[in-house]
Coordinates of C-alpha atoms and ligand atoms in Angstrom, one line a residue:
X1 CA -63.1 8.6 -38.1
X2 CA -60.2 6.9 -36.1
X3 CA -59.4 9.8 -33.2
X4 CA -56.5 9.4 -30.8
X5 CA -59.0 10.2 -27.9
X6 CA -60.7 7.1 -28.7
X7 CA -57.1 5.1 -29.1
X8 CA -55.2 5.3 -26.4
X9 CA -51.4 3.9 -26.8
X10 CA -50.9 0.9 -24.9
X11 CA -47.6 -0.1 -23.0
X12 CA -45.3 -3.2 -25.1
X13 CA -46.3 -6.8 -23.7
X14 CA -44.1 -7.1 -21.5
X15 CA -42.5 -9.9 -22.5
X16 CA -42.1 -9.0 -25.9
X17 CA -40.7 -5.4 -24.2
X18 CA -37.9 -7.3 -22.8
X19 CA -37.1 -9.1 -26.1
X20 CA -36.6 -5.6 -28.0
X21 CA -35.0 -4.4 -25.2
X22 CA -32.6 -7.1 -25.4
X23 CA -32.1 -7.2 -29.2
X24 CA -30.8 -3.4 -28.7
X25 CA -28.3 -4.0 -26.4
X26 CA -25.2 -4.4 -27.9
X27 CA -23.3 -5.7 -24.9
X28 CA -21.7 -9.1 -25.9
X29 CA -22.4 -11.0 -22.9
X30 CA -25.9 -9.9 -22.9
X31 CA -28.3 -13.0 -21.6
X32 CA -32.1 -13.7 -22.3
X33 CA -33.7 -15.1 -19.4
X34 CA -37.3 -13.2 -20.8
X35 CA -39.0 -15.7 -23.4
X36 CA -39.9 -19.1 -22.4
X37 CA -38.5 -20.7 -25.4
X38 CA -35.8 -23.7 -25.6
X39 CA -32.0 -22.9 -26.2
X40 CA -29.2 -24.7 -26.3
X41 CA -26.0 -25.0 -24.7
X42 CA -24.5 -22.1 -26.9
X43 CA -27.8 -20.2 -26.5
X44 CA -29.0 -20.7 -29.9
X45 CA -32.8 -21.9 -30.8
X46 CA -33.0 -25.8 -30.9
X47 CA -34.4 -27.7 -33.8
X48 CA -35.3 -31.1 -32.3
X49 CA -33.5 -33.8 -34.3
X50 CA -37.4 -35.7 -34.5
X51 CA -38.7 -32.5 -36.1
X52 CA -35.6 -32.2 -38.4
X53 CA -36.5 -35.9 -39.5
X54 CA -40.0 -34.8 -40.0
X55 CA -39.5 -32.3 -41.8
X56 CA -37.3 -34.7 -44.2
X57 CA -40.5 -37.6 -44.9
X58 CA -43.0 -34.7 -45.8
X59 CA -41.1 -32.9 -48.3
X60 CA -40.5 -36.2 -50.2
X61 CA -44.3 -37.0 -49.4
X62 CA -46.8 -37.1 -51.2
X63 CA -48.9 -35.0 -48.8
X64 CA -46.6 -32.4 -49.1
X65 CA -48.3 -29.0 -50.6
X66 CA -50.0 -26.1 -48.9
X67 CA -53.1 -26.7 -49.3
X68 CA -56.2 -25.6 -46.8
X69 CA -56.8 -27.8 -44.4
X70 CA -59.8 -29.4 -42.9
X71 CA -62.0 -26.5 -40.3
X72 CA -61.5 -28.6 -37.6
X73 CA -58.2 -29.1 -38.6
X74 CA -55.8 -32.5 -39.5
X75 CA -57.5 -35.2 -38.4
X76 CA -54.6 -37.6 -38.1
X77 CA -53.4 -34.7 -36.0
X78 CA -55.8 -34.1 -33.9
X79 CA -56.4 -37.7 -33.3
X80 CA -52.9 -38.2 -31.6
X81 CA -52.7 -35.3 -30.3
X82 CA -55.5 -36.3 -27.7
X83 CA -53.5 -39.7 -27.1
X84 CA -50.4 -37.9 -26.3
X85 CA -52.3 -35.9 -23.3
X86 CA -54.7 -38.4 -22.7
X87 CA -52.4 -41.5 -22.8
X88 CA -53.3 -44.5 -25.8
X89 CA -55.3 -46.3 -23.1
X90 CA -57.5 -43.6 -21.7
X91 CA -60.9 -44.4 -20.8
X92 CA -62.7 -40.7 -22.5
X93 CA -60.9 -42.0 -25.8
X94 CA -62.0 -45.9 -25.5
X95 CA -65.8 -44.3 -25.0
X96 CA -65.9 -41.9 -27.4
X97 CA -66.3 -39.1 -25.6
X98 CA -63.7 -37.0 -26.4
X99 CA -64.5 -33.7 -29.1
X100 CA -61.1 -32.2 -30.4
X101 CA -60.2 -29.5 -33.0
X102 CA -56.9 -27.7 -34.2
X103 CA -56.0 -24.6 -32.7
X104 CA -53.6 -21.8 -33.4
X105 CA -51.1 -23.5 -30.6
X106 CA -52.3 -23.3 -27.1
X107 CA -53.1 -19.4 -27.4
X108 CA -55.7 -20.3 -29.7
X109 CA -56.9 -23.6 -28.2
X110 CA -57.3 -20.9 -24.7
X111 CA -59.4 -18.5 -27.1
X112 CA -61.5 -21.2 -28.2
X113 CA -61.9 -22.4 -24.5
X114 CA -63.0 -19.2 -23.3
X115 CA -65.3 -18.7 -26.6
X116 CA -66.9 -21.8 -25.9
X117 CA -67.8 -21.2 -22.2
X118 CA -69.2 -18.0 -23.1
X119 CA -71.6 -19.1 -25.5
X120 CA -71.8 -22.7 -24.1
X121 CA -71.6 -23.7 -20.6
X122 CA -74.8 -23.2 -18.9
X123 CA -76.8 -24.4 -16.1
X124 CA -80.4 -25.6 -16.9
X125 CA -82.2 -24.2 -14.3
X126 CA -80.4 -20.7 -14.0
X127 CA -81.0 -19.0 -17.3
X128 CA -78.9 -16.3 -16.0
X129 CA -75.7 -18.2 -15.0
X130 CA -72.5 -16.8 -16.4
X131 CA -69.2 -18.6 -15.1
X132 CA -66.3 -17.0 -14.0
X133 CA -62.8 -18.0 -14.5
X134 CA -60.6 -18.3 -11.8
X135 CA -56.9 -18.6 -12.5
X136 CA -53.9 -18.9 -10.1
X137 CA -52.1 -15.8 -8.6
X138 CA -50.0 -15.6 -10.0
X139 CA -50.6 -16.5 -13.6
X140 CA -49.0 -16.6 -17.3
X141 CA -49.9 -12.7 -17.8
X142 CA -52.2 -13.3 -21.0
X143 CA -54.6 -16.1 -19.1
X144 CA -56.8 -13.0 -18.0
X145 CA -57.2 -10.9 -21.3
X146 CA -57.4 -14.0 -23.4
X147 CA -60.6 -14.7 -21.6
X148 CA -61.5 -11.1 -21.1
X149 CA -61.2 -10.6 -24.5
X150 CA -63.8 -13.8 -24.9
X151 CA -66.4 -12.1 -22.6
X152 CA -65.4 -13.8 -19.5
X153 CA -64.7 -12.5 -16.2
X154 CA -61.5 -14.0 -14.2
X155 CA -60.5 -13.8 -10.5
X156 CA -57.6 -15.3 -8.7
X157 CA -57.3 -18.4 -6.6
X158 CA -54.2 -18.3 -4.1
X159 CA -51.3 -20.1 -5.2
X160 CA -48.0 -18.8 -4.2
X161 CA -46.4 -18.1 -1.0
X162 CA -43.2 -16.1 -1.6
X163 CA -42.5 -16.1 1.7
X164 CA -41.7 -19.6 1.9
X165 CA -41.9 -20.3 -1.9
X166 CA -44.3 -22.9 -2.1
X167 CA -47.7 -23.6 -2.9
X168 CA -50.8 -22.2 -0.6
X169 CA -52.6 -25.4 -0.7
X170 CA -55.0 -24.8 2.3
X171 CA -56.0 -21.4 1.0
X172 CA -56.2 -22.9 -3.1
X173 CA -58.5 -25.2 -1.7
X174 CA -60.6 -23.3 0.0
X175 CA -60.9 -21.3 -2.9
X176 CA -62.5 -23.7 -5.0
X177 CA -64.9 -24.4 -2.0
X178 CA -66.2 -21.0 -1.7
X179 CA -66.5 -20.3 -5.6
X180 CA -69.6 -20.6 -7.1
X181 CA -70.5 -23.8 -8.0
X182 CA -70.4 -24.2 -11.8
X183 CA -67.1 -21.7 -11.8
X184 CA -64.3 -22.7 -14.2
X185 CA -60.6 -23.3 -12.7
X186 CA -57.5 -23.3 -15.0
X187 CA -55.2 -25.6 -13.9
X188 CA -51.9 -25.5 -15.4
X189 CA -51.7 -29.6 -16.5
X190 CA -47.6 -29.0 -15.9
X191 CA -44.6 -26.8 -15.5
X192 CA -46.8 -24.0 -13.5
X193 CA -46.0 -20.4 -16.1
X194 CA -44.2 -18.7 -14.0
X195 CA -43.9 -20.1 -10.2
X196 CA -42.0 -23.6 -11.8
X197 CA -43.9 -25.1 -9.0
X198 CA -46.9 -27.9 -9.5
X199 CA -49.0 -29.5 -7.1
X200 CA -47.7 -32.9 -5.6
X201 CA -49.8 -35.5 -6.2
X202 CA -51.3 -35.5 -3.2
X203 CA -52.5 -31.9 -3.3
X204 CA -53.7 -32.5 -6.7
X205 CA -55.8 -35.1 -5.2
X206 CA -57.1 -32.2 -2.8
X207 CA -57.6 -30.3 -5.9
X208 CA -59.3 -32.4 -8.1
X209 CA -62.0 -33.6 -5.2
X210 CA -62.4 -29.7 -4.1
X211 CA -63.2 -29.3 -7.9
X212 CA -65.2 -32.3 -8.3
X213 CA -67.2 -31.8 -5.1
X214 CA -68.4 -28.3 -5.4
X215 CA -69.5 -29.1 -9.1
X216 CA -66.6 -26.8 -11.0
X217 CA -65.8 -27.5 -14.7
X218 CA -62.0 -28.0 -14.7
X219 CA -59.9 -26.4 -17.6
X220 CA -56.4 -28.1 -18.0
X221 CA -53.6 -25.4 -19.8
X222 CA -51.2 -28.2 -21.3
X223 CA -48.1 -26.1 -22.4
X224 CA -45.2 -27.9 -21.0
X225 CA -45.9 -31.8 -21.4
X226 CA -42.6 -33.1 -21.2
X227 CA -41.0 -30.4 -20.5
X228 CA -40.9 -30.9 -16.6
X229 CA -39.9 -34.2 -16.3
X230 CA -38.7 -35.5 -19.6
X231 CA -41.5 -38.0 -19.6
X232 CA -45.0 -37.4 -21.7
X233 CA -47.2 -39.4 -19.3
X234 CA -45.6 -38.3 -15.9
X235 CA -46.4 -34.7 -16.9
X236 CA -49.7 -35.7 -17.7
X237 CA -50.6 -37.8 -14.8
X238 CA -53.0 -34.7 -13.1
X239 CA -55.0 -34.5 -16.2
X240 CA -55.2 -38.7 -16.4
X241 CA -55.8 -38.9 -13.0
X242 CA -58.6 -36.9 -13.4
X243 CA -60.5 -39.0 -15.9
X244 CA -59.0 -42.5 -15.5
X245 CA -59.5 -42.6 -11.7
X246 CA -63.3 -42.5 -11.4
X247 CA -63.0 -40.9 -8.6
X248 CA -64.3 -37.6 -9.6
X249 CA -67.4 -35.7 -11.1
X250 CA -67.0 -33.2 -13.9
X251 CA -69.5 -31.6 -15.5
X252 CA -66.9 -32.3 -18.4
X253 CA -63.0 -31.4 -18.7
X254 CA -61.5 -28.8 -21.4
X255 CA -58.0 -29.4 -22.2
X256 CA -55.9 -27.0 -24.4
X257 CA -52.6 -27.9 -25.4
X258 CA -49.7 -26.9 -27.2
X259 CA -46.9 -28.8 -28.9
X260 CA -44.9 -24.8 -29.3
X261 CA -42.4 -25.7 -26.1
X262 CA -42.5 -29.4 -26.6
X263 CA -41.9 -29.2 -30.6
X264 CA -39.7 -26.7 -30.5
X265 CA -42.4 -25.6 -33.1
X266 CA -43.2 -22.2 -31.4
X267 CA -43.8 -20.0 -34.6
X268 CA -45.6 -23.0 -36.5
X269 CA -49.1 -22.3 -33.9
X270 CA -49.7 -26.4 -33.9
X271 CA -52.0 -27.1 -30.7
X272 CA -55.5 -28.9 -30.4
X273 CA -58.4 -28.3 -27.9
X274 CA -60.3 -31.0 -26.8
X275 CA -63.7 -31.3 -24.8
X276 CA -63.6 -34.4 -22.6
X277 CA -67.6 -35.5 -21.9
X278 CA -68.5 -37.2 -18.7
X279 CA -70.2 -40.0 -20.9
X280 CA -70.6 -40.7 -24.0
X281 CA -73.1 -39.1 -26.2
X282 CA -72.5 -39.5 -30.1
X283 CA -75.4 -36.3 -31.0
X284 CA -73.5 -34.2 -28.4
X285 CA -70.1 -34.7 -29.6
X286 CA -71.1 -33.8 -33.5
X287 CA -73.2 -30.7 -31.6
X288 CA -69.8 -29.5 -30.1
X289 CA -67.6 -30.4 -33.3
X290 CA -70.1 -28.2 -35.7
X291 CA -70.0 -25.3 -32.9
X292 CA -65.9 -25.5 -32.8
X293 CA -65.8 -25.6 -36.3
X294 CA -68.3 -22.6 -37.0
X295 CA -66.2 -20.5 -34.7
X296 CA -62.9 -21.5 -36.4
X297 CA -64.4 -20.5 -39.6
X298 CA -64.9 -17.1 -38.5
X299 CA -61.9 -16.7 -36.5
X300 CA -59.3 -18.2 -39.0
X301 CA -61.2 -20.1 -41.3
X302 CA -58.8 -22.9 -41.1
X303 CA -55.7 -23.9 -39.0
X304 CA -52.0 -23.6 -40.9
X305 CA -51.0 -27.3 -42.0
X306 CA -47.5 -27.2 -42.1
X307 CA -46.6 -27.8 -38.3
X308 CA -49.8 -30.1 -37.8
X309 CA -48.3 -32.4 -40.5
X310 CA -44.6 -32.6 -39.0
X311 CA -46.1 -33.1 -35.8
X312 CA -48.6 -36.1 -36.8
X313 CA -45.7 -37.9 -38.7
X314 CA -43.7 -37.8 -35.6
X315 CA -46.4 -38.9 -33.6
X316 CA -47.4 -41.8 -36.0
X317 CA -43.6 -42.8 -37.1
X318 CA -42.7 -45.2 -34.2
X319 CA -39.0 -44.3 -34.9
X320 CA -39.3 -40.5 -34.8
X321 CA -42.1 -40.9 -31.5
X322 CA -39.0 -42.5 -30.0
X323 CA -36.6 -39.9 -31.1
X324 CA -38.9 -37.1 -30.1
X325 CA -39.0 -38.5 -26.3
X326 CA -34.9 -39.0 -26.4
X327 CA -35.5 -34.8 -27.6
X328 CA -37.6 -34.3 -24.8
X329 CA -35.3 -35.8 -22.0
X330 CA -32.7 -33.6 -24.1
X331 CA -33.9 -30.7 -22.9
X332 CA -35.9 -31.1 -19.7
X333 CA -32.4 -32.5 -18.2
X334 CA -30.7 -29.6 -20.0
X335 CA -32.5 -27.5 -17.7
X336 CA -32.3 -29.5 -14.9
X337 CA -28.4 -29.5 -14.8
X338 CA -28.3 -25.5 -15.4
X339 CA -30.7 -25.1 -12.3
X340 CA -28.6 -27.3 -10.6
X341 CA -25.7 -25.2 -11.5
X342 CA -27.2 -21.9 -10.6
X343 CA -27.4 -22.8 -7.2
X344 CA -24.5 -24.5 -6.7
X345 CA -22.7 -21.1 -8.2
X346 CA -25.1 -18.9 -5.6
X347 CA -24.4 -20.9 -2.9
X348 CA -20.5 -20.6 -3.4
X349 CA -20.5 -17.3 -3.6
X350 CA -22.6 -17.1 -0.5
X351 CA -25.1 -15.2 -2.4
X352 CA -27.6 -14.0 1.2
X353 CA -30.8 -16.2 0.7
X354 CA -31.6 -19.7 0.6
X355 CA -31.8 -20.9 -3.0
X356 CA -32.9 -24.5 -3.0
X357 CA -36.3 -23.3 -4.7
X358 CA -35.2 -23.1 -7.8
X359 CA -33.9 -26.8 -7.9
X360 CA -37.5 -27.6 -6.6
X361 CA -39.1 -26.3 -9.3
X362 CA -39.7 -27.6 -12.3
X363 CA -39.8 -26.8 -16.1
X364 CA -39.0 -23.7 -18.1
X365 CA -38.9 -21.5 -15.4
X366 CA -37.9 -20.3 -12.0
X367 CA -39.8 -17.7 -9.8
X368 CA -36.4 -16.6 -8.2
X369 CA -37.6 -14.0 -5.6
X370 CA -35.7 -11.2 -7.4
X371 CA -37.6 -7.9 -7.1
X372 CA -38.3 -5.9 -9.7
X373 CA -35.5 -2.9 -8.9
X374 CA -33.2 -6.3 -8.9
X375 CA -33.7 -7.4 -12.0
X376 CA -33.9 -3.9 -13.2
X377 CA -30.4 -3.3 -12.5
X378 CA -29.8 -6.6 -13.6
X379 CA -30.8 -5.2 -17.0
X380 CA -29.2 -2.3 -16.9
X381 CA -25.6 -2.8 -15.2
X382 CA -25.2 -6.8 -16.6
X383 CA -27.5 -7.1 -19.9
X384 CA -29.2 -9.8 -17.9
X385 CA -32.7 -9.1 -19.1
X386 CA -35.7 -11.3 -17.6
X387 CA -39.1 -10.5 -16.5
X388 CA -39.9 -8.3 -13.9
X389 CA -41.6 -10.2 -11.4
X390 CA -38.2 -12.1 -11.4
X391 CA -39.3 -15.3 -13.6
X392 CA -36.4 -16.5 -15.1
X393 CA -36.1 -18.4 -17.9
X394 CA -33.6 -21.4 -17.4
X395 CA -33.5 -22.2 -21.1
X396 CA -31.2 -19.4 -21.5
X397 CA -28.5 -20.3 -19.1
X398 CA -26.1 -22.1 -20.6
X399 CA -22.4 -23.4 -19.4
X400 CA -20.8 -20.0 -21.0
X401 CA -22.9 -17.5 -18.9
X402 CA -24.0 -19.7 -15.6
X403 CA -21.1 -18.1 -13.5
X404 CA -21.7 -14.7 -15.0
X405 CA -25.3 -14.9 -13.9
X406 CA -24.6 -16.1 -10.1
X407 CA -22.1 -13.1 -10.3
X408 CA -24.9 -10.9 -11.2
X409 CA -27.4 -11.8 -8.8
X410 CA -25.1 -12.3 -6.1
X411 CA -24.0 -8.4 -7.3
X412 CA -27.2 -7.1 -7.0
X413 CA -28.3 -8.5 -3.8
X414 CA -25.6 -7.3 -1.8
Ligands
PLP501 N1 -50.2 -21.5 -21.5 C1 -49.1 -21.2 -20.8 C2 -49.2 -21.3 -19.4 C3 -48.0 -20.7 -21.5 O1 -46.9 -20.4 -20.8 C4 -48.0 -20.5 -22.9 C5 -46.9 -20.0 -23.6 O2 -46.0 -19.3 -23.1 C6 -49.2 -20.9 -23.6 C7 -50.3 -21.3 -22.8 C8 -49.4 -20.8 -25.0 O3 -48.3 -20.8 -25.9 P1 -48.5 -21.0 -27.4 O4 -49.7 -20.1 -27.9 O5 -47.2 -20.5 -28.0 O6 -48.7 -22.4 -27.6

């Protein structure tokens, strides 16, 4: 039978902890800086105006039902998905060497990453050979029991000083040079969950060779495109530079990407995976297509249409691609101008600390530095609720609680 011995009661995610927590406080000037989703200046979710559109030509099309999709998912979708993070003129998709599949949003595409390595990614002359993952430290929290719970074992590669909040590039580095070769490294494509801080492009350069020359297989985690600097291709260039410049080896590139943050479609689950070979290899590509799509069918059978459709008639509808980037620049510069504001708020208060970090980085979120007793009394005296490591997330400021928030912090560091 089931026995309580056997099932122990687990803690709430934390995130998800902080969102109850916040729904049953009943203070009115209660802010969410927890959840890493979009809100606008009154602090309410954000239906992007291309979705909205969207939404408007399939339910007068005549693709609009609910029928099952394809296994591997809409093709139209999964097509343009791979030229959004790829760019229209990439070489893997010219050559025909690229292998994508729906996924349930990039938590799924992650799951069928790490389910592929496992049974997959081998080395011919070690039958033995099991990869491990490495992932930065820190990390977005469920990186490492996504891939535990595929089989895989994960270790950290330095990332963060928080010292002098920014990147440890000489120890990252070195990292990927001591690894065994054949180890997997997530990258974080853009937007690095929860630091806010990506490698320049010189560093990804160091990066990418490091990777390249110690024969790694590189795993981009594509959450944020657009979201960092408003622009599709800039906050994609790591991952382009990484196939278009030839100047690199990879035993092949897994890319898993999620249109939840840049959609705005976050409960929809509309994402792709996508296996970029180093060359083209037509009996290899249907070989990894038949294994994706024999694990989808177990896992979910097939992939929910309904987002996949609104986001492939955005992507093909040249007037609703071009709303979709004005959308994108709509709220990457949102968040720009409410970083801006925090620090300009921190510094007139003369909150102790230096503060410039969070202008310098980038996306949904900022690492503040605030300790976990900090933003537990930021909790519990303001009804300022954010994670505990003291990620914020900037999407929740807004003009109407920007001052209250400097107040707060400024509060709770004295
Ligand atoms: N990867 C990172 C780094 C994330 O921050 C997230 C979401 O927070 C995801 C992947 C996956 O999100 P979703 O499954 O909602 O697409």
């Amino acid at each position: 039978g089931f026995y309580h011995v056997n099932i122990p009661q687990l803690p709430p995610d934390p995130l998800f902890g902080i969102k109850a927590s916040l729904a049953k406080d009943t203070r009115e000037n209660k802010v969410d800086l927890g959840i890493g989703a979009y809100r606008d200046d009154h602090g309410k979710p954000w239906i992007l105006p291309s979705v909205k559109l969207a939404e408007d030509l399939l339910h007068h099309s005549a693709d609009y039902n609910h029928e099952y999709l394809p296994i591997s998912g809409l093709k139209k979708f999964t097509e343009e998905a791979a030229k959004v993070i790829l760019g229209e003129e990439s070489s893997a998709i010219k050559e025909d060497r690229v292998v994508s599949i729906q996924s349930l949003s990039g938590t799924g595409s992650l799951h069928l990453a790490g389910t592929f390595i496992n049974k997959f990614y081998r080395k011919k002359d070690d039958a033995s050979f099991r990869a491990v993952v490495y992932v930065s430290d820190p990390t977005w929290s469920n990186h490492m029991q996504i891939f535990s719970s595929c089989g895989l074992a994960t270790t950290k590669y330095p990332y963060w000083n928080d010292a002098t909040k920014q990147l440890k590039i000489d120890q990252y580095v070195q990292a990927i040079e001591q690894a065994p070769k054949g180890s997997v490294f997530l990258l974080h494509a853009t937007a690095h969950n929860p630091t806010g801080m990506d490698p320049k492009p010189e560093e990804w350069k160091r990066i990418l060779k490091a990777i390249s020359d110690n024969g790694h297989l590189p795993l981009f985690d594509c959450a944020y495109q657009g979201f960092t600097t408003g622009s599709l291709a800039k906050d994609a260039w790591a991952l382009r530079h990484a196939i278009d410049s030839g100047d690199y080896h990879f035993p092949g590139i897994l890319v898993c990407q999620s249109f939840a943050k840049n959609c705005g479609m976050y409960g929809e689950r509309v994402g792709a995976f996508h296996v970029v070979l180093p060359e083209h290899d037509d009996a290899l590509n249907s070989a990894i297509l038949s294994q994706l799509s024999k694990i989808v069918r177990s896992e979910i059978s097939n992939p929910p249409g309904y987002g996949a459709k609104v986001v492939s008639l955005i992507l093909t509808t040249p007037q609703l691609k071009k709303q979709w980037e004005r959308d994108l620049i709509t709220m990457s510069s949102r968040i720009m101008g409410m970083r801006k504001q925090l620090v300009v708020e921190l510094q007139r208060l003369g909150t102790p600390g230096s503060w410039n970090h969070i202008t310098e980085q980038k996306g949904m979120f900022s690492y503040t530095g605030l300790t976990p007793s900090q933003t537990e009394k930021l909790a519990h005296d303001y009804a300022i609720y954010m994670s505990k490591n003291g990620r914020a997330s900037i999407a929740g400021l807004n003009p109407g609680n920007v001052k209250y928030v400097a107040k707060a912090i400024d509060d709770v560091i004295r």
